[in-house]
mmCIF file of N, CA and C and ligand atoms in Angstrom:
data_model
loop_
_atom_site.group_PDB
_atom_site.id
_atom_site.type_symbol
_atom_site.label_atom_id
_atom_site.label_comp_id
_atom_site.label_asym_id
_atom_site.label_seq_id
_atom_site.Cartn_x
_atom_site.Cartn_y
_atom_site.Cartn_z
ATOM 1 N N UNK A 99 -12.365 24.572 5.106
ATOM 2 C CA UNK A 99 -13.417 23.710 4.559
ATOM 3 C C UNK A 99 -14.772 24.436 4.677
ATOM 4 N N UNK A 100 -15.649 24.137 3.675
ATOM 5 C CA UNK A 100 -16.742 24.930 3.495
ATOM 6 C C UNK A 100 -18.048 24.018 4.561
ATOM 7 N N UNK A 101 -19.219 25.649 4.937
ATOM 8 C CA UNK A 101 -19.673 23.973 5.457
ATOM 9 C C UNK A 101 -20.341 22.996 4.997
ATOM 10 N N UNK A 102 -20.508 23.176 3.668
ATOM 11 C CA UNK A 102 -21.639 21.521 3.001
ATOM 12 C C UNK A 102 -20.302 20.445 3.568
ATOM 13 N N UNK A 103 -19.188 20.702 2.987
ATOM 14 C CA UNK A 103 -18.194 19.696 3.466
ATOM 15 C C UNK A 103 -18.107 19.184 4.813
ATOM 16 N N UNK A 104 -17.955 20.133 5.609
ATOM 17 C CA UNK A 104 -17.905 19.619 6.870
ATOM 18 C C UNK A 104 -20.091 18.566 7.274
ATOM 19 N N UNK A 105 -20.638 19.355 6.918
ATOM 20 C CA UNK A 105 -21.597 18.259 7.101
ATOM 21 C C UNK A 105 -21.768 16.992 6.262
ATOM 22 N N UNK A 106 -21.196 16.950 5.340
ATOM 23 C CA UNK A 106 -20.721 15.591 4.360
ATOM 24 C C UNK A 106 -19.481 15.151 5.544
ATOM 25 N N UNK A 107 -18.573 15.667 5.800
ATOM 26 C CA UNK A 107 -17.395 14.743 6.565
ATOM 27 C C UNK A 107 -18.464 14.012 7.710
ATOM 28 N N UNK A 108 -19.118 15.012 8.791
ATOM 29 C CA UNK A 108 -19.489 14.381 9.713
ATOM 30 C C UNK A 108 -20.735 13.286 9.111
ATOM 31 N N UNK A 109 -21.089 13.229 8.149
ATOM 32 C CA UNK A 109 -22.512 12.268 7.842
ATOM 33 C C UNK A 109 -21.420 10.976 7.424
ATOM 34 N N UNK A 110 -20.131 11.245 7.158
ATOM 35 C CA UNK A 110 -19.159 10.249 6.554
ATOM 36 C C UNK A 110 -18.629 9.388 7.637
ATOM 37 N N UNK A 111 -17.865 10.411 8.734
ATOM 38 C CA UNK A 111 -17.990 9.473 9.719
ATOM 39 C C UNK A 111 -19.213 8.658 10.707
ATOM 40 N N UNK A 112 -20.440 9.434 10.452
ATOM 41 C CA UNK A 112 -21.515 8.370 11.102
ATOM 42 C C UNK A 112 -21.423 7.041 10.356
ATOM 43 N N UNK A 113 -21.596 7.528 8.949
ATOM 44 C CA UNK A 113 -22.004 6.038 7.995
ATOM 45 C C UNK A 113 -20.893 5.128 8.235
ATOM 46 N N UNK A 114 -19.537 5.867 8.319
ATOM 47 C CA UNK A 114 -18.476 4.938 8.483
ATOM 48 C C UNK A 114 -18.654 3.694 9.881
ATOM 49 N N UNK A 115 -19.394 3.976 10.782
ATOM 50 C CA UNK A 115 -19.768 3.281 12.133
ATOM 51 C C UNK A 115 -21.089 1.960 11.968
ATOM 52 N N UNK A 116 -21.570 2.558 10.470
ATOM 53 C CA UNK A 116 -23.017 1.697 10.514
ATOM 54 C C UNK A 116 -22.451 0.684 9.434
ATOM 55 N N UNK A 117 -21.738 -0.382 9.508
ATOM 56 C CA UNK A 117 -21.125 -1.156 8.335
ATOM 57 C C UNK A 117 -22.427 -1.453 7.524
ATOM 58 N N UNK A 118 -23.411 -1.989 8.541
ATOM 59 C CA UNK A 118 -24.527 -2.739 7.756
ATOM 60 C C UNK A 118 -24.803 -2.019 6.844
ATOM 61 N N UNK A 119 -24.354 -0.716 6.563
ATOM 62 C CA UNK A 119 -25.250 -0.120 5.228
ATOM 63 C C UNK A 119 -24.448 -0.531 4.019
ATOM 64 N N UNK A 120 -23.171 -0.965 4.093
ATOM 65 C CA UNK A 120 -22.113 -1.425 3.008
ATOM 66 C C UNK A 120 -22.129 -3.046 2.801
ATOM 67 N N UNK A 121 -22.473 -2.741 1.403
ATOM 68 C CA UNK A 121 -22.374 -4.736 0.967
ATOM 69 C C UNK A 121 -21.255 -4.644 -0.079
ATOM 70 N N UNK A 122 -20.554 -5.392 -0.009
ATOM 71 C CA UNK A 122 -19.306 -5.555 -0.898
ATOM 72 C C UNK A 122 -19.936 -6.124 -2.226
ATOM 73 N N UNK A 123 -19.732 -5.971 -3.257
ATOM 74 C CA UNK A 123 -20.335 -6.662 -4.762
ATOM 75 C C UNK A 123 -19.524 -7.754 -5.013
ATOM 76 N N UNK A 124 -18.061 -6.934 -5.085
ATOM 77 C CA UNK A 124 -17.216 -7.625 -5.682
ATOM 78 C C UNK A 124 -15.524 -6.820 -4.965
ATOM 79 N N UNK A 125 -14.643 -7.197 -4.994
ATOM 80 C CA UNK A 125 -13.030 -6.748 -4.613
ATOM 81 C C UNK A 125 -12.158 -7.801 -5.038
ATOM 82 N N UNK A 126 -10.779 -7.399 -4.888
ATOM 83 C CA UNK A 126 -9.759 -7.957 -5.340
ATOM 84 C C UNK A 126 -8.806 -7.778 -4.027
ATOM 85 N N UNK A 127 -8.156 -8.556 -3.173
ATOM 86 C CA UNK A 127 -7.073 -7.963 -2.106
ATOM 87 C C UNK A 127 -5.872 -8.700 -2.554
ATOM 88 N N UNK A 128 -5.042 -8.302 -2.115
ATOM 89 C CA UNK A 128 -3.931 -9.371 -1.943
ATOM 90 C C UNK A 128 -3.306 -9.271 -0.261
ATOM 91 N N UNK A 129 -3.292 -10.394 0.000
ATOM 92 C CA UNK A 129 -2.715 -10.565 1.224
ATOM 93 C C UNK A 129 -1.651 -11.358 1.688
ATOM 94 N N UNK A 130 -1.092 -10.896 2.537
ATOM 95 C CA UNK A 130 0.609 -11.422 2.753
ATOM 96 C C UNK A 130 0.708 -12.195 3.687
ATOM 97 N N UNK A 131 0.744 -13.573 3.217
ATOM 98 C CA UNK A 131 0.560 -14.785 3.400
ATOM 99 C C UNK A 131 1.506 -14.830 4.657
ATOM 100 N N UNK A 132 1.910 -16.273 5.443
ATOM 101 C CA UNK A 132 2.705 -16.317 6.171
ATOM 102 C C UNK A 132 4.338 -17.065 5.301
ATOM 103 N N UNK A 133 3.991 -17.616 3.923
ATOM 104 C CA UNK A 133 4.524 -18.128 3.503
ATOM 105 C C UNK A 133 4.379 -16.919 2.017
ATOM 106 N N UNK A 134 3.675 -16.930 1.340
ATOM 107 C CA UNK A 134 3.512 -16.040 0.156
ATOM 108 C C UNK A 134 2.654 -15.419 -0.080
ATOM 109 N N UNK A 135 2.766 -13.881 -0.659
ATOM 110 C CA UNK A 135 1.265 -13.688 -1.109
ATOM 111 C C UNK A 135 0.120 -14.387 -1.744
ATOM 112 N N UNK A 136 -0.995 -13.764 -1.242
ATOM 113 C CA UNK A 136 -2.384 -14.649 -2.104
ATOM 114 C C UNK A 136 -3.461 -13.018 -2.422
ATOM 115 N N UNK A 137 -3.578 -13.336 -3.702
ATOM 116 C CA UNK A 137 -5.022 -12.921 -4.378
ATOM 117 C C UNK A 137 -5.873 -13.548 -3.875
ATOM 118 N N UNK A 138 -6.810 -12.961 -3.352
ATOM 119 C CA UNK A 138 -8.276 -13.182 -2.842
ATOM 120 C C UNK A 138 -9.163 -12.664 -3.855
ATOM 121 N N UNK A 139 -10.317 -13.320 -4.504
ATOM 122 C CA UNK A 139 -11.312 -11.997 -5.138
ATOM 123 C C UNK A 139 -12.711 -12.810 -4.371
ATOM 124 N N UNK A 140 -13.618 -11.970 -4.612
ATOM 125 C CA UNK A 140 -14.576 -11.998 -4.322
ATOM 126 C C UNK A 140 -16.074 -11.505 -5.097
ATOM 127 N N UNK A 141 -16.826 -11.784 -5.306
ATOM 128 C CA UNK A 141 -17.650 -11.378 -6.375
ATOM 129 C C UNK A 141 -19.188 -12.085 -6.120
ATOM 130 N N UNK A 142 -19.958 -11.286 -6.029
ATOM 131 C CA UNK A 142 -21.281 -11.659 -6.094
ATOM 132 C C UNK A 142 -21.737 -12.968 -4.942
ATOM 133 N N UNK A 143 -21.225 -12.972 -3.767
ATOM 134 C CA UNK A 143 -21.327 -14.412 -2.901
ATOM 135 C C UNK A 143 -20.113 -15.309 -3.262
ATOM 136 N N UNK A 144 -19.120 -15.254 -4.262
ATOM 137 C CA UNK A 144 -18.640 -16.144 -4.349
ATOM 138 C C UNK A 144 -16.912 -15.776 -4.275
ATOM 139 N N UNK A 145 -16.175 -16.678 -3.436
ATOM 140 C CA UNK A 145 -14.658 -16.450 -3.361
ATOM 141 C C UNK A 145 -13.884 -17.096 -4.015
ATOM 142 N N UNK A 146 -12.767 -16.463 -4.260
ATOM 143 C CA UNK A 146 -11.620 -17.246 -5.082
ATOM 144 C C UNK A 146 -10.095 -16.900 -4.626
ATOM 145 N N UNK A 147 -9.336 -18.184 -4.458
ATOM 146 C CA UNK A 147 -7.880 -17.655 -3.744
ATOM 147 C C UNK A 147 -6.764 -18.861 -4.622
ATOM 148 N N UNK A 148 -5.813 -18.300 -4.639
ATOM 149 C CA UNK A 148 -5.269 -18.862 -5.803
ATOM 150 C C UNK A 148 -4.329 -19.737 -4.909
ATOM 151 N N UNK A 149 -4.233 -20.113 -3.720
ATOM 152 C CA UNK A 149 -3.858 -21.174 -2.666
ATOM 153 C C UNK A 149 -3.977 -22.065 -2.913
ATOM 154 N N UNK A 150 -3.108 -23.432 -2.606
ATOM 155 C CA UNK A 150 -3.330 -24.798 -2.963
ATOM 156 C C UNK A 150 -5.094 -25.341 -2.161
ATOM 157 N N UNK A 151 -4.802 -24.790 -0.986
ATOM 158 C CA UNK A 151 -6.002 -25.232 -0.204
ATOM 159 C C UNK A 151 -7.525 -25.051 -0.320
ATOM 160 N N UNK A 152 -7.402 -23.511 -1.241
ATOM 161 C CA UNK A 152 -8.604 -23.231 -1.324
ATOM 162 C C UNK A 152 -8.887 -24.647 -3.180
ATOM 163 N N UNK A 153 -8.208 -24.539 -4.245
ATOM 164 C CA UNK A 153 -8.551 -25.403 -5.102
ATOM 165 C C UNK A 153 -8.895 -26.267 -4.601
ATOM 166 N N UNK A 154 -8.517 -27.119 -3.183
ATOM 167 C CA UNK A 154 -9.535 -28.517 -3.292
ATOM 168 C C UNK A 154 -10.695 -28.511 -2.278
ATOM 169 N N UNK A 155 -10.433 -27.555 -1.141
ATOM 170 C CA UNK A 155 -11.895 -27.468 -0.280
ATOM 171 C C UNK A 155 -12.618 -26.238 -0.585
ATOM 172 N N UNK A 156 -12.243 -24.952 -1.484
ATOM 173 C CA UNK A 156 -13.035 -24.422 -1.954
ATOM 174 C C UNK A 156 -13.052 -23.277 -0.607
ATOM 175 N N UNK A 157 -12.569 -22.783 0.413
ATOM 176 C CA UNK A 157 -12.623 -22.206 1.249
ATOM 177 C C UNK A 157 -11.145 -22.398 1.879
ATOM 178 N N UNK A 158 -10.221 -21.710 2.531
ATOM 179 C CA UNK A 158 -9.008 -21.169 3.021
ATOM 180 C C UNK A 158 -8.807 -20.291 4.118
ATOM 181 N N UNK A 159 -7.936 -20.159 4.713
ATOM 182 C CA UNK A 159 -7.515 -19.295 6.044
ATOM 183 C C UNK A 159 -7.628 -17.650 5.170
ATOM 184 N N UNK A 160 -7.108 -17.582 3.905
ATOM 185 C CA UNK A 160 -7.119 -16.302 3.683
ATOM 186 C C UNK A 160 -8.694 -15.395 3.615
ATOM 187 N N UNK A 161 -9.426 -16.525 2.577
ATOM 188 C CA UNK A 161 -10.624 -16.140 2.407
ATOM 189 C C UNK A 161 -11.167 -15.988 3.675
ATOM 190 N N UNK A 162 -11.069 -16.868 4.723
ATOM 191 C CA UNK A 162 -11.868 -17.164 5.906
ATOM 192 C C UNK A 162 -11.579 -15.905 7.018
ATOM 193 N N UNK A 163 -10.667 -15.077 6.600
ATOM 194 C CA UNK A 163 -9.684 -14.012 7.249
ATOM 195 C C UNK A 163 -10.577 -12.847 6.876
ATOM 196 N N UNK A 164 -10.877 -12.995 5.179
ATOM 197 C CA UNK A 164 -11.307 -11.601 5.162
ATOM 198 C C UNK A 164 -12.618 -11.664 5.582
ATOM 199 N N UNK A 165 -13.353 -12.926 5.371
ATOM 200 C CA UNK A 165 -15.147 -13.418 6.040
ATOM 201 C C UNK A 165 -15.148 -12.260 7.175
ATOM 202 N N UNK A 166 -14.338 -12.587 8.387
ATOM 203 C CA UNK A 166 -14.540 -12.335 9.466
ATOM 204 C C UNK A 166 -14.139 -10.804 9.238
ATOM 205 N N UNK A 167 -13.276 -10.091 8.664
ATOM 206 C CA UNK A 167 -13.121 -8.349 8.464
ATOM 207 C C UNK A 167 -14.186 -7.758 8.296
ATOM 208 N N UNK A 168 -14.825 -8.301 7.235
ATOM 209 C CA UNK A 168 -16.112 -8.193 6.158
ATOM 210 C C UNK A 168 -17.677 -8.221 6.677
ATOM 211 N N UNK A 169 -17.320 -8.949 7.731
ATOM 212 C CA UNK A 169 -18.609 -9.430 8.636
ATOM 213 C C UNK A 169 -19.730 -8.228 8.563
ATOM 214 N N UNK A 170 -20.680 -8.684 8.067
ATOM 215 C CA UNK A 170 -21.724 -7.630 8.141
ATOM 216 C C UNK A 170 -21.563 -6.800 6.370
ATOM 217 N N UNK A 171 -20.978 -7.100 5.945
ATOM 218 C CA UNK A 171 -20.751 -6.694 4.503
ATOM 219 C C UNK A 171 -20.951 -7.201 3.526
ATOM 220 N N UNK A 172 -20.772 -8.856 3.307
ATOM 221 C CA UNK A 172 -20.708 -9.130 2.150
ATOM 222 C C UNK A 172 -21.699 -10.710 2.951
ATOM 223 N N UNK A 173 -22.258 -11.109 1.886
ATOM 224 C CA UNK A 173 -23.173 -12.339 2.077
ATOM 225 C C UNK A 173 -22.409 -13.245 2.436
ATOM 226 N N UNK A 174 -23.160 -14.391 3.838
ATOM 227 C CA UNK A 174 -22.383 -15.225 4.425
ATOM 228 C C UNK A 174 -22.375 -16.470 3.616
ATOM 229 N N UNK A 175 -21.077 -16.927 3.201
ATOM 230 C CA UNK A 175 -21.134 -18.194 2.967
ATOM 231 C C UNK A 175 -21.470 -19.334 3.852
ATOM 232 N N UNK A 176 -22.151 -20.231 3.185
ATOM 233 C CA UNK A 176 -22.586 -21.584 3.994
ATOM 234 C C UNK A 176 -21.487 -22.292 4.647
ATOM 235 N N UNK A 177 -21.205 -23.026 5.761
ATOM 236 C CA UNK A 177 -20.320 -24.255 6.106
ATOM 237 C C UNK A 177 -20.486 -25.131 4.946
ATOM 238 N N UNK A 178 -19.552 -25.791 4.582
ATOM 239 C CA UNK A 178 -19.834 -26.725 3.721
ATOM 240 C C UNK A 178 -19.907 -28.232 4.692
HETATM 241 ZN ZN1 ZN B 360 -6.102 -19.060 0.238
#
């Protein structure tokens, strides 16, 4: 490895330590439910999970799963 690279790797792993510099816009996950997979997306502050639970309270264990991964990344949703 040349060294611009190696000083790009090591500036990669600092940034990798400072989450706060990463805001999520938007993603797509899928996650493996305890019962079935679920699509999660996410976009601009706002979540979507194709779960019975999230259609009527609008918030879910899955979404609420990745909140807490994400922490420091993506804008906090309100308690409702
Ligand atoms: Zn869900």
């Amino acid at each position: 490895m040349d060294y611009g690279m190696i000083g790009k790797l090591e500036k990669a792993r600092r940034y990798s330590t400072e989450r706060e510099r990463f805001k999520f816009n938007s993603l797509t996950v899928t996650m493996d439910g305890d019962n079935n997979p679920h699509i999660i997306r996410y976009d601009n502050g706002n979540w979507n999970c194709d779960c019975d639970f999230f259609l009527t309270r609008g918030r879910c264990s899955h979404t609420m799963a990745l909140e807490m991964i994400l922490e420091g990344m993506i804008e906090v949703q309100q308690e409702a």
